Every structure is written in structure tokens, then in C-alpha cells.
Amino acid sequence: MNGLFTWIIMGLIAGVLAKFLHPGKDGGGIIMTILLGIGGAVLGGWIGTKFLNIGSVSGFDFKSIGLAAGGSLLILIVHRMIAGK
């Protein structure tokens, strides 16, 4: 249960950072922000491991938050491009 709670908190932080860095009118509220952040953490960890050689989202530290927020920002930008916002 502790791991799930950590992913939710990390997702919330990453999602909020992504929406702060790329503001706009997105619906969904806090649940969508958390899901955006969790998806961003997965994407950011994959990019960090496969392409940047800096590791993955492995804990609650600045590197992991940065990777998660970067992945969330990428998802948010692609979503807005597809949705035409």
C-alpha cells in the first residue's frame, strides 16, 4: 500500500508541475492530474533509462520528480496537439 500511495503523491506533484509549466483549460480535476503524473512518471522513467542514461523514477527525489514532470509535460503537449487546444 505504501508504494501505491507514493505513486499517487508523485503523480500529483508531476501532474501539477506539468500543468503549471504548460497552463491551459484542461478538464478532469485532481484525478486526471494524478493520472497524468503517473503516466508521465512511467514515460519519463522509460526515456531517462533508454535514451538519456540517467536512470528511472526510482524514489522520491529531485531526479525522479524531474523525470516524472518531464514525461507528464510531454503527454500534456501531445494531448493538446491531438485535441486541438
Tab-separated table of N, CA and C in Angstrom:
chain	number	residue	atom	x	y	z
A	1	MET	N	0.827	-1.200	0.000
A	1	MET	CA	0.000	0.000	0.000
A	1	MET	C	0.864	1.254	0.000
A	2	ASN	N	2.013	1.212	0.630
A	2	ASN	CA	2.913	2.354	0.693
A	2	ASN	C	3.384	2.755	-0.701
A	3	GLY	N	3.675	1.775	-1.556
A	3	GLY	CA	4.125	2.060	-2.915
A	3	GLY	C	3.043	2.743	-3.735
A	4	LEU	N	1.806	2.310	-3.576
A	4	LEU	CA	0.685	2.918	-4.286
A	4	LEU	C	0.505	4.372	-3.858
A	5	PHE	N	0.591	4.636	-2.575
A	5	PHE	CA	0.465	5.990	-2.057
A	5	PHE	C	1.579	6.883	-2.596
A	6	THR	N	2.789	6.343	-2.681
A	6	THR	CA	3.923	7.096	-3.219
A	6	THR	C	3.692	7.449	-4.682
A	7	TRP	N	3.192	6.489	-5.486
A	7	TRP	CA	2.897	6.760	-6.895
A	7	TRP	C	1.823	7.827	-7.036
A	8	ILE	N	0.814	7.811	-6.173
A	8	ILE	CA	-0.253	8.804	-6.239
A	8	ILE	C	0.291	10.190	-5.908
A	9	ILE	N	1.088	10.300	-4.864
A	9	ILE	CA	1.667	11.588	-4.486
A	9	ILE	C	2.629	12.081	-5.568
A	10	MET	N	3.484	11.174	-6.081
A	10	MET	CA	4.412	11.542	-7.156
A	10	MET	C	3.630	11.974	-8.390
A	11	GLY	N	2.555	11.262	-8.715
A	11	GLY	CA	1.715	11.622	-9.850
A	11	GLY	C	1.080	12.994	-9.688
A	12	LEU	N	0.607	13.281	-8.491
A	12	LEU	CA	0.009	14.587	-8.228
A	12	LEU	C	1.038	15.696	-8.400
A	13	ILE	N	2.211	15.530	-7.830
A	13	ILE	CA	3.263	16.545	-7.940
A	13	ILE	C	3.672	16.739	-9.398
A	14	ALA	N	3.921	15.644	-10.108
A	14	ALA	CA	4.347	15.732	-11.507
A	14	ALA	C	3.262	16.339	-12.383
A	15	GLY	N	2.013	15.943	-12.174
A	15	GLY	CA	0.904	16.484	-12.947
A	15	GLY	C	0.704	17.975	-12.708
A	16	VAL	N	0.813	18.385	-11.467
A	16	VAL	CA	0.674	19.810	-11.136
A	16	VAL	C	1.818	20.605	-11.763
A	17	LEU	N	3.038	20.089	-11.679
A	17	LEU	CA	4.178	20.774	-12.302
A	17	LEU	C	3.995	20.902	-13.808
A	18	ALA	N	3.546	19.840	-14.457
A	18	ALA	CA	3.325	19.887	-15.914
A	18	ALA	C	2.258	20.916	-16.269
A	19	LYS	N	1.170	20.942	-15.517
A	19	LYS	CA	0.109	21.910	-15.796
A	19	LYS	C	0.548	23.328	-15.461
A	20	PHE	N	1.452	23.488	-14.502
A	20	PHE	CA	1.986	24.799	-14.176
A	20	PHE	C	2.906	25.295	-15.292
A	21	LEU	N	3.727	24.399	-15.826
A	21	LEU	CA	4.664	24.771	-16.884
A	21	LEU	C	3.973	24.976	-18.233
A	22	HIS	N	2.837	24.328	-18.444
A	22	HIS	CA	2.096	24.439	-19.706
A	22	HIS	C	0.621	24.634	-19.377
A	23	PRO	N	0.271	25.856	-18.903
A	23	PRO	CA	-1.114	26.085	-18.468
A	23	PRO	C	-2.092	26.063	-19.628
A	24	GLY	N	-3.315	25.757	-19.306
A	24	GLY	CA	-4.388	25.724	-20.294
A	24	GLY	C	-5.663	25.240	-19.644
A	25	LYS	N	-6.701	25.178	-20.435
A	25	LYS	CA	-8.002	24.734	-19.920
A	25	LYS	C	-8.129	23.235	-20.123
A	26	ASP	N	-7.799	22.488	-19.105
A	26	ASP	CA	-7.932	21.031	-19.119
A	26	ASP	C	-8.962	20.632	-18.091
A	27	GLY	N	-9.836	19.750	-18.466
A	27	GLY	CA	-10.838	19.256	-17.530
A	27	GLY	C	-10.298	18.066	-16.749
A	28	GLY	N	-11.103	17.551	-15.884
A	28	GLY	CA	-10.751	16.334	-15.190
A	28	GLY	C	-10.421	16.491	-13.732
A	29	GLY	N	-9.953	17.633	-13.327
A	29	GLY	CA	-9.655	17.868	-11.931
A	29	GLY	C	-8.459	17.091	-11.412
A	30	ILE	N	-8.472	16.830	-10.136
A	30	ILE	CA	-7.332	16.230	-9.450
A	30	ILE	C	-7.072	14.787	-9.892
A	31	ILE	N	-8.108	14.033	-10.188
A	31	ILE	CA	-7.919	12.639	-10.611
A	31	ILE	C	-7.163	12.584	-11.929
A	32	MET	N	-7.547	13.411	-12.894
A	32	MET	CA	-6.841	13.432	-14.181
A	32	MET	C	-5.422	13.960	-14.026
A	33	THR	N	-5.205	14.897	-13.102
A	33	THR	CA	-3.866	15.406	-12.845
A	33	THR	C	-2.977	14.296	-12.288
A	34	ILE	N	-3.509	13.498	-11.377
A	34	ILE	CA	-2.755	12.376	-10.807
A	34	ILE	C	-2.452	11.345	-11.890
A	35	LEU	N	-3.446	11.011	-12.715
A	35	LEU	CA	-3.224	10.038	-13.784
A	35	LEU	C	-2.220	10.558	-14.809
A	36	LEU	N	-2.292	11.845	-15.114
A	36	LEU	CA	-1.301	12.470	-15.997
A	36	LEU	C	0.097	12.326	-15.400
A	37	GLY	N	0.224	12.578	-14.122
A	37	GLY	CA	1.525	12.476	-13.456
A	37	GLY	C	2.052	11.055	-13.390
A	38	ILE	N	1.188	10.097	-13.123
A	38	ILE	CA	1.623	8.695	-13.068
A	38	ILE	C	2.053	8.236	-14.457
A	39	GLY	N	1.261	8.571	-15.469
A	39	GLY	CA	1.655	8.247	-16.841
A	39	GLY	C	2.955	8.933	-17.220
A	40	GLY	N	3.113	10.166	-16.790
A	40	GLY	CA	4.347	10.907	-17.051
A	40	GLY	C	5.542	10.302	-16.345
A	41	ALA	N	5.335	9.768	-15.148
A	41	ALA	CA	6.430	9.121	-14.428
A	41	ALA	C	6.890	7.870	-15.162
A	42	VAL	N	5.940	7.105	-15.677
A	42	VAL	CA	6.284	5.911	-16.444
A	42	VAL	C	7.038	6.308	-17.714
A	43	LEU	N	6.493	7.281	-18.456
A	43	LEU	CA	7.141	7.731	-19.687
A	43	LEU	C	8.500	8.368	-19.400
A	44	GLY	N	8.561	9.223	-18.406
A	44	GLY	CA	9.824	9.876	-18.051
A	44	GLY	C	10.880	8.881	-17.589
A	45	GLY	N	10.476	7.880	-16.834
A	45	GLY	CA	11.417	6.841	-16.406
A	45	GLY	C	11.944	6.039	-17.578
A	46	TRP	N	11.058	5.740	-18.531
A	46	TRP	CA	11.470	4.990	-19.717
A	46	TRP	C	12.437	5.808	-20.558
A	47	ILE	N	12.130	7.074	-20.778
A	47	ILE	CA	13.018	7.947	-21.555
A	47	ILE	C	14.342	8.136	-20.830
A	48	GLY	N	14.296	8.334	-19.521
A	48	GLY	CA	15.517	8.519	-18.739
A	48	GLY	C	16.419	7.306	-18.759
A	49	THR	N	15.834	6.118	-18.814
A	49	THR	CA	16.607	4.884	-18.835
A	49	THR	C	17.112	4.551	-20.232
A	50	LYS	N	16.242	4.619	-21.229
A	50	LYS	CA	16.574	4.157	-22.581
A	50	LYS	C	17.370	5.164	-23.398
A	51	PHE	N	17.090	6.457	-23.229
A	51	PHE	CA	17.673	7.444	-24.123
A	51	PHE	C	18.640	8.414	-23.447
A	52	LEU	N	18.402	8.759	-22.203
A	52	LEU	CA	19.228	9.749	-21.537
A	52	LEU	C	20.290	9.157	-20.625
A	53	ASN	N	20.184	7.856	-20.336
A	53	ASN	CA	21.121	7.153	-19.454
A	53	ASN	C	21.292	7.828	-18.095
A	54	ILE	N	20.199	8.344	-17.561
A	54	ILE	CA	20.268	8.960	-16.230
A	54	ILE	C	19.445	8.187	-15.204
A	55	GLY	N	18.915	7.062	-15.596
A	55	GLY	CA	18.148	6.239	-14.671
A	55	GLY	C	16.663	6.444	-14.836
A	56	SER	N	15.929	5.898	-13.907
A	56	SER	CA	14.472	5.933	-13.985
A	56	SER	C	13.896	6.593	-12.744
A	57	VAL	N	12.581	6.643	-12.685
A	57	VAL	CA	11.885	7.128	-11.495
A	57	VAL	C	11.983	6.025	-10.458
A	58	SER	N	12.850	6.238	-9.474
A	58	SER	CA	13.158	5.158	-8.542
A	58	SER	C	12.902	5.514	-7.089
A	59	GLY	N	12.447	6.675	-6.835
A	59	GLY	CA	12.188	7.072	-5.466
A	59	GLY	C	11.606	8.467	-5.441
A	60	PHE	N	11.578	9.036	-4.296
A	60	PHE	CA	11.003	10.365	-4.124
A	60	PHE	C	12.146	11.355	-3.972
A	61	ASP	N	12.812	11.681	-5.093
A	61	ASP	CA	13.913	12.634	-5.081
A	61	ASP	C	13.765	13.594	-6.255
A	62	PHE	N	14.664	14.579	-6.352
A	62	PHE	CA	14.545	15.606	-7.383
A	62	PHE	C	14.659	15.029	-8.792
A	63	LYS	N	15.535	14.054	-8.983
A	63	LYS	CA	15.694	13.442	-10.306
A	63	LYS	C	14.406	12.757	-10.720
A	64	SER	N	13.822	11.997	-9.841
A	64	SER	CA	12.579	11.286	-10.157
A	64	SER	C	11.426	12.248	-10.416
A	65	ILE	N	11.332	13.294	-9.615
A	65	ILE	CA	10.278	14.286	-9.826
A	65	ILE	C	10.485	14.992	-11.160
A	66	GLY	N	11.728	15.305	-11.498
A	66	GLY	CA	12.022	15.931	-12.784
A	66	GLY	C	11.667	15.046	-13.957
A	67	LEU	N	12.039	13.762	-13.877
A	67	LEU	CA	11.684	12.829	-14.950
A	67	LEU	C	10.179	12.670	-15.071
A	68	ALA	N	9.502	12.559	-13.942
A	68	ALA	CA	8.045	12.402	-13.958
A	68	ALA	C	7.363	13.652	-14.508
A	69	ALA	N	7.818	14.819	-14.097
A	69	ALA	CA	7.229	16.067	-14.589
A	69	ALA	C	7.515	16.246	-16.079
A	70	GLY	N	8.717	15.896	-16.514
A	70	GLY	CA	9.049	15.981	-17.935
A	70	GLY	C	8.189	15.058	-18.773
A	71	GLY	N	7.994	13.836	-18.313
A	71	GLY	CA	7.122	12.902	-19.013
A	71	GLY	C	5.683	13.389	-19.030
A	72	SER	N	5.230	13.950	-17.918
A	72	SER	CA	3.868	14.489	-17.838
A	72	SER	C	3.696	15.663	-18.788
A	73	LEU	N	4.701	16.515	-18.860
A	73	LEU	CA	4.650	17.657	-19.766
A	73	LEU	C	4.570	17.191	-21.215
A	74	LEU	N	5.341	16.178	-21.548
A	74	LEU	CA	5.302	15.626	-22.906
A	74	LEU	C	3.916	15.058	-23.235
A	75	ILE	N	3.340	14.309	-22.309
A	75	ILE	CA	1.993	13.764	-22.511
A	75	ILE	C	0.977	14.895	-22.667
A	76	LEU	N	1.095	15.923	-21.844
A	76	LEU	CA	0.168	17.050	-21.893
A	76	LEU	C	0.263	17.782	-23.231
A	77	ILE	N	1.475	18.006	-23.720
A	77	ILE	CA	1.661	18.684	-25.006
A	77	ILE	C	1.079	17.856	-26.144
A	78	VAL	N	1.370	16.565	-26.157
A	78	VAL	CA	0.842	15.698	-27.220
A	78	VAL	C	-0.689	15.642	-27.153
A	79	HIS	N	-1.234	15.543	-25.947
A	79	HIS	CA	-2.691	15.526	-25.786
A	79	HIS	C	-3.316	16.797	-26.350
A	80	ARG	N	-2.730	17.931	-26.053
A	80	ARG	CA	-3.284	19.203	-26.532
A	80	ARG	C	-3.132	19.338	-28.043
A	81	MET	N	-2.067	18.794	-28.600
A	81	MET	CA	-1.896	18.824	-30.058
A	81	MET	C	-2.972	17.985	-30.732
A	82	ILE	N	-3.235	16.810	-30.186
A	82	ILE	CA	-4.241	15.905	-30.755
A	82	ILE	C	-5.640	16.491	-30.586
A	83	ALA	N	-5.899	17.063	-29.405
A	83	ALA	CA	-7.226	17.606	-29.118
A	83	ALA	C	-7.450	18.967	-29.785
A	84	GLY	N	-6.391	19.564	-30.303
A	84	GLY	CA	-6.526	20.851	-30.969
A	84	GLY	C	-6.704	22.019	-30.036
A	85	LYS	N	-6.151	21.927	-28.829
A	85	LYS	CA	-6.290	23.007	-27.839
A	85	LYS	C	-5.088	23.918	-27.879
